[in-house]
mmCIF file of C-alpha atoms in Angstrom:
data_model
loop_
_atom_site.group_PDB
_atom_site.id
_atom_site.type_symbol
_atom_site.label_atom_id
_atom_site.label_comp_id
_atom_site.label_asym_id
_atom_site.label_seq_id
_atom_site.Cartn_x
_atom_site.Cartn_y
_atom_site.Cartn_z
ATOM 1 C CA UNK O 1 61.998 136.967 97.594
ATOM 2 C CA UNK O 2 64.476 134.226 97.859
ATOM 3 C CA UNK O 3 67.264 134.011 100.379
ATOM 4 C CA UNK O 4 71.199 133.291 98.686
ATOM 5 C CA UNK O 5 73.547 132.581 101.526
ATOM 6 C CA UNK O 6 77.225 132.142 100.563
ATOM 7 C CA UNK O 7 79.859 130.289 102.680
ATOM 8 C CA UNK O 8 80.342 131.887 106.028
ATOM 9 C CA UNK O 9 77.125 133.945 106.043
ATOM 10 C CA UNK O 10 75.663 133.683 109.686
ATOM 11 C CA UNK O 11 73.103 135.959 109.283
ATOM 12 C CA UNK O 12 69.256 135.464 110.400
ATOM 13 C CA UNK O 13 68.358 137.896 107.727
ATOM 14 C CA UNK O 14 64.475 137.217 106.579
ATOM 15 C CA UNK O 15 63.627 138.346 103.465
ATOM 16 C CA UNK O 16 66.949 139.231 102.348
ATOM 17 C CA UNK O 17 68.442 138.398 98.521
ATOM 18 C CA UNK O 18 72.427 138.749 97.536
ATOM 19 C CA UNK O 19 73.112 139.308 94.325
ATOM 20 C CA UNK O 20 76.373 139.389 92.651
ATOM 21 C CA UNK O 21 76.441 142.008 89.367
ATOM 22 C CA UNK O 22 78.937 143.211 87.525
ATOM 23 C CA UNK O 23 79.398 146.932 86.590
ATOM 24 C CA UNK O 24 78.284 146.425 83.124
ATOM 25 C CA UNK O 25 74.901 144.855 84.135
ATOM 26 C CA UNK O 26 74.121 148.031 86.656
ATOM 27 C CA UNK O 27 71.273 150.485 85.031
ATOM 28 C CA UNK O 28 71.521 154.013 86.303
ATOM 29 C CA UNK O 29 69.195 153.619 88.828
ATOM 30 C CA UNK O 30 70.984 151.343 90.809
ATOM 31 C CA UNK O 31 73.607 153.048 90.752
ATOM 32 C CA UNK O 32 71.818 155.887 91.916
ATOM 33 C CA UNK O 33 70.720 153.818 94.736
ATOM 34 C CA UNK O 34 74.148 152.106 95.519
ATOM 35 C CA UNK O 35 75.682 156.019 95.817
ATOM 36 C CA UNK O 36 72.701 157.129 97.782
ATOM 37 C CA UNK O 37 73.411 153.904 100.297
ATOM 38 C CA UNK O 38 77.559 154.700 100.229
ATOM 39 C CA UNK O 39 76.413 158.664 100.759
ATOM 40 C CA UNK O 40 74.429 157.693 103.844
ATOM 41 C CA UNK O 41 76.408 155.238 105.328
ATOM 42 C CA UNK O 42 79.555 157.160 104.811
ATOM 43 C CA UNK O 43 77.405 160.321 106.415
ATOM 44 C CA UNK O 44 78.456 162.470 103.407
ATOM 45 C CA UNK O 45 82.426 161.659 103.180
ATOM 46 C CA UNK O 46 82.023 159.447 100.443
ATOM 47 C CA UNK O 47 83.748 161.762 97.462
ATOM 48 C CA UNK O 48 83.243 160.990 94.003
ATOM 49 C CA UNK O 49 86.666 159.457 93.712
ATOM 50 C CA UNK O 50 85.760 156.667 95.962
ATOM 51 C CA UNK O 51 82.667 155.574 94.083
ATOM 52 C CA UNK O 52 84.583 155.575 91.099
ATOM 53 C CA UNK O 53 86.755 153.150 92.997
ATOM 54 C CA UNK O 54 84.315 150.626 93.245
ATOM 55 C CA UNK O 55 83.552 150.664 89.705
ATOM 56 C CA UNK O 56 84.547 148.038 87.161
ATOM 57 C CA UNK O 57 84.135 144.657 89.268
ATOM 58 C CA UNK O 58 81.591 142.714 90.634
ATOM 59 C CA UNK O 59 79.026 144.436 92.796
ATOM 60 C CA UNK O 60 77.743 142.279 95.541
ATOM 61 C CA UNK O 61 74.108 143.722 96.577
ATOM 62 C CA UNK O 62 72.131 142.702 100.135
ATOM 63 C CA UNK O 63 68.615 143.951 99.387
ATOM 64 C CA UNK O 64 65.378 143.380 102.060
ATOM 65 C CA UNK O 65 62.541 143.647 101.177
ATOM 66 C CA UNK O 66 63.055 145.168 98.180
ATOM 67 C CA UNK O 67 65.233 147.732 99.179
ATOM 68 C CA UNK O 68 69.061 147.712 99.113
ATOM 69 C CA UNK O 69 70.504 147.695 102.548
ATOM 70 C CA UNK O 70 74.077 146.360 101.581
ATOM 71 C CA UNK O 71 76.882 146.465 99.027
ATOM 72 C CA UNK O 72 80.340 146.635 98.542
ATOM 73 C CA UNK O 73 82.697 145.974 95.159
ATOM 74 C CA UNK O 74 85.643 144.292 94.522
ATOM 75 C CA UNK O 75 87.719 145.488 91.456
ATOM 76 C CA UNK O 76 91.280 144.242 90.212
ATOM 77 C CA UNK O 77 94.554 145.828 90.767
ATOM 78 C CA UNK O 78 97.879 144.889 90.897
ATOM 79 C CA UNK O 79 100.015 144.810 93.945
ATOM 80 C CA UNK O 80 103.741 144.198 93.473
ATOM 81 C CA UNK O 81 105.181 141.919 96.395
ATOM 82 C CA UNK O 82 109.191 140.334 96.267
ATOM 83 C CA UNK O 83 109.090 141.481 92.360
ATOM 84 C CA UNK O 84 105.764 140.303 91.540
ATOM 85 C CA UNK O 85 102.626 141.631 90.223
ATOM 86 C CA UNK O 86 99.771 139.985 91.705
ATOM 87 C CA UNK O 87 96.441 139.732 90.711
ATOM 88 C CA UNK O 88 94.364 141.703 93.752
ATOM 89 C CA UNK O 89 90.893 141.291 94.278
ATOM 90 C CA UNK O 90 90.716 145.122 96.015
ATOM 91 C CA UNK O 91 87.866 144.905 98.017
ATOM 92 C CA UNK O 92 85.907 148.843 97.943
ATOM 93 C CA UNK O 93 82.127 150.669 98.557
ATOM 94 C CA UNK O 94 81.121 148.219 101.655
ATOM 95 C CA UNK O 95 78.398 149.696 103.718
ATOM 96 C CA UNK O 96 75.356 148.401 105.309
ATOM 97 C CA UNK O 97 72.396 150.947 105.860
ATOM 98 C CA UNK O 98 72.659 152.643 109.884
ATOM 99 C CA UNK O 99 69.533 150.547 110.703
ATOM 100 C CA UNK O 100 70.673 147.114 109.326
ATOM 101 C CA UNK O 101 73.694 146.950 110.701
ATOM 102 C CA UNK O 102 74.579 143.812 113.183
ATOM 103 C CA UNK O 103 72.283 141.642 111.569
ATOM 104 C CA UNK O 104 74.548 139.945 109.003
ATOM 105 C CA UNK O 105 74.093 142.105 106.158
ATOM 106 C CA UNK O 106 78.168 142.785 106.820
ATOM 107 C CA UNK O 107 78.813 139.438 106.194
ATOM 108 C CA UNK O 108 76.750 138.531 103.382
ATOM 109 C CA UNK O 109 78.098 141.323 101.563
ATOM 110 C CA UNK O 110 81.877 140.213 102.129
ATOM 111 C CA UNK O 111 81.090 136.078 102.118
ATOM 112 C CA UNK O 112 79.814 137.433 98.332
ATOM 113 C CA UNK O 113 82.760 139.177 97.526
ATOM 114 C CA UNK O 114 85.048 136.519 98.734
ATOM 115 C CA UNK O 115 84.025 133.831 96.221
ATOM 116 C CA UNK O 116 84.484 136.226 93.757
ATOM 117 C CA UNK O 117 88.161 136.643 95.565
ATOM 118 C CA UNK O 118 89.022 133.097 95.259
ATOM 119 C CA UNK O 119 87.833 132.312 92.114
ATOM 120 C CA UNK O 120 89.487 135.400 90.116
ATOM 121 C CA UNK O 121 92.443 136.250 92.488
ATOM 122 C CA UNK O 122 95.765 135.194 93.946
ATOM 123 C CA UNK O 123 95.209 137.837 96.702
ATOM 124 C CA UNK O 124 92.469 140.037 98.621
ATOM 125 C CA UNK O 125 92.978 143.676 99.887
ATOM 126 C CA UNK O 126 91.142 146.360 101.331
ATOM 127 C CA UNK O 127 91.739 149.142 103.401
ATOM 128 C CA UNK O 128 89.534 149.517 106.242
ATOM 129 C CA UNK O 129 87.776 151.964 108.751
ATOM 130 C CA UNK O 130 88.017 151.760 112.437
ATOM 131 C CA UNK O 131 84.142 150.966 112.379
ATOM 132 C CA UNK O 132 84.673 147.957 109.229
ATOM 133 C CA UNK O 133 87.908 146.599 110.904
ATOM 134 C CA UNK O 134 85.737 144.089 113.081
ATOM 135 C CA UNK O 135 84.197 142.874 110.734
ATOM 136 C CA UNK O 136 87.036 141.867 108.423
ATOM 137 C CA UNK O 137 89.298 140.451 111.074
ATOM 138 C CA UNK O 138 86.446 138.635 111.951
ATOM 139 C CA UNK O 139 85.989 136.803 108.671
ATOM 140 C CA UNK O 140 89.883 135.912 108.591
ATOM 141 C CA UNK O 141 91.286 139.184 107.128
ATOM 142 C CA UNK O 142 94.594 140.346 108.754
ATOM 143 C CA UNK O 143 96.222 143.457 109.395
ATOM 144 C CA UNK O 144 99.651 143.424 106.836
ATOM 145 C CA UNK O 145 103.067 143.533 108.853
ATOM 146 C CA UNK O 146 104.937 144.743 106.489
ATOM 147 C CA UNK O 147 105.482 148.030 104.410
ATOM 148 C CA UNK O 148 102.475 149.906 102.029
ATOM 149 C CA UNK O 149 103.396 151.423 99.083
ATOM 150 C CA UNK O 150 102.149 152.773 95.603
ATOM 151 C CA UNK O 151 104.039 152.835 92.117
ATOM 152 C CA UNK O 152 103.640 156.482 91.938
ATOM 153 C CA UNK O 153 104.354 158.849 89.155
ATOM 154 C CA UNK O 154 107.570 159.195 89.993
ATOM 155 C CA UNK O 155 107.846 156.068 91.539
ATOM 156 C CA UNK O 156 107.721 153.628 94.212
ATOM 157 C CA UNK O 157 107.060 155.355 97.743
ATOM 158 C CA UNK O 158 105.996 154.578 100.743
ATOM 159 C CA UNK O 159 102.157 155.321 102.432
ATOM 160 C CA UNK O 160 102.794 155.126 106.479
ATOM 161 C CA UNK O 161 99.597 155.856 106.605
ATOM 162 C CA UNK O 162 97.782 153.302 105.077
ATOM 163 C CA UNK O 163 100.085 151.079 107.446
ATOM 164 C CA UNK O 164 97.583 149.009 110.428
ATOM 165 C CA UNK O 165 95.293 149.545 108.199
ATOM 166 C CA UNK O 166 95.558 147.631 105.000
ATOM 167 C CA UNK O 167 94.018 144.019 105.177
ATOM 168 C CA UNK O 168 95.182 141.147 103.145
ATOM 169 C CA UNK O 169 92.827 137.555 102.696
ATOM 170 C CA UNK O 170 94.791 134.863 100.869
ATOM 171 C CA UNK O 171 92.522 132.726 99.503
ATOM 172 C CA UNK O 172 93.459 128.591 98.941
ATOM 173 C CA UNK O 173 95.666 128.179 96.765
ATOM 174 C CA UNK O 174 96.574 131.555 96.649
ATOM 175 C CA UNK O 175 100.163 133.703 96.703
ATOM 176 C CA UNK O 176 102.924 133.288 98.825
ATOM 177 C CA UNK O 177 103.392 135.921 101.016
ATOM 178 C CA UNK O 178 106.548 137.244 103.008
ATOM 179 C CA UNK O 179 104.862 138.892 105.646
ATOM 180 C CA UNK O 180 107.790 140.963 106.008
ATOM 181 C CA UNK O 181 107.271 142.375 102.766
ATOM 182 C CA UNK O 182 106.420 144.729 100.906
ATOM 183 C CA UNK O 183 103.067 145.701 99.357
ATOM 184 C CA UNK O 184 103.233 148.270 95.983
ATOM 185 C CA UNK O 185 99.870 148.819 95.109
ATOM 186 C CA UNK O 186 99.241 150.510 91.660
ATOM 187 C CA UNK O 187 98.766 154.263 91.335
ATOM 188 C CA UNK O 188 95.176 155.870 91.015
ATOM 189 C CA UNK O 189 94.041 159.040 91.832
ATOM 190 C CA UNK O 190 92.103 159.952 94.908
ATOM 191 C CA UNK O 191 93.219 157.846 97.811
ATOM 192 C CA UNK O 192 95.527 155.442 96.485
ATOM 193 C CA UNK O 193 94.095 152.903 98.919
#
């Protein structure tokens, strides 16, 4: 197997392949395999909803040795900041298998996922764990200051709770962000973020 780094991968992974798919060009079986890895790595609190999330987009897939050990997903939505709607590269699905962990896999998954960011996106977002957040501030994602919110059914309102928790990369050449601001992300059901 050959070994695909992408900008800012640090890893001393042996062994180890990234590939970046999209949706469309997934067969059932790796699907399959991609749930079974979000299942595990989740420890069963992975619902239905949120791999539906992480459908549509590109797929960025760590495997070693044959076997898949990382993903993660990053699918468009909009996010409406100061009256616009900007293009959001909404990063979702990243996991790294229990006993892979700390070796890089984290970070060729996201280095992945960030080209595909900066190429196809005025903005990156992702809500994180307390167990991911490392690992994205690490890479130069930041916590947003400002407001969340959602263009709900019946409007605009406000999610506290997604507030200290809701990451934002701004890749060159990117938006223009009042960090003061407000962030509307579009509706969808499940957890909106």
């Amino acid at each position: 197997m050959s070994v695909d780094r992408w900008p800012g991968d640090t890893g001393s992974m042996t062994d180890t392949r990234t590939r970046l798919a999209h949706t469309s060009q997934l067969g059932p079986g790796t699907l399959e395999e991609v749930r079974a890895l979000l299942d595990a790595a989740f420890e069963g609190d992975f619902s239905d909803e949120d791999f539906e999330h992480g459908l549509g987009g590109m797929h960025a897939l760590v495997h070693e040795g044959g076997e898949l050990v990382g993903h993660g997903s990053v699918v468009q939505r909009r996010v409406v900041h100061r009256g616009a709607a900007l293009r959001t590269g909404y990063v979702e699905a990243v996991a790294v298998r229990a006993d892979r962990r700390r070796r890089g896999v984290g970070a060729a998954v996201m280095a992945a996922l960030e080209t595909v960011v900066a190429r196809a996106y005025v903005l990156g977002a992702l809500s994180a764990s307390e167990d991911g957040a490392a690992l994205y501030a690490g890479r130069g994602w930041t916590v947003w200051a400002g407001r969340i919110g959602a263009l709900g059914p019946a409007g605009p309102e406000r999610l506290p709770g997604e507030e200290g928790s809701t990451y934002v990369w701004v890749p060159p050449g990117g938006a223009l962000l009042d960090p003061a601001g407000r962030l509307d992300f579009d509706w969808r059901d499940g957890d909106v973020l």
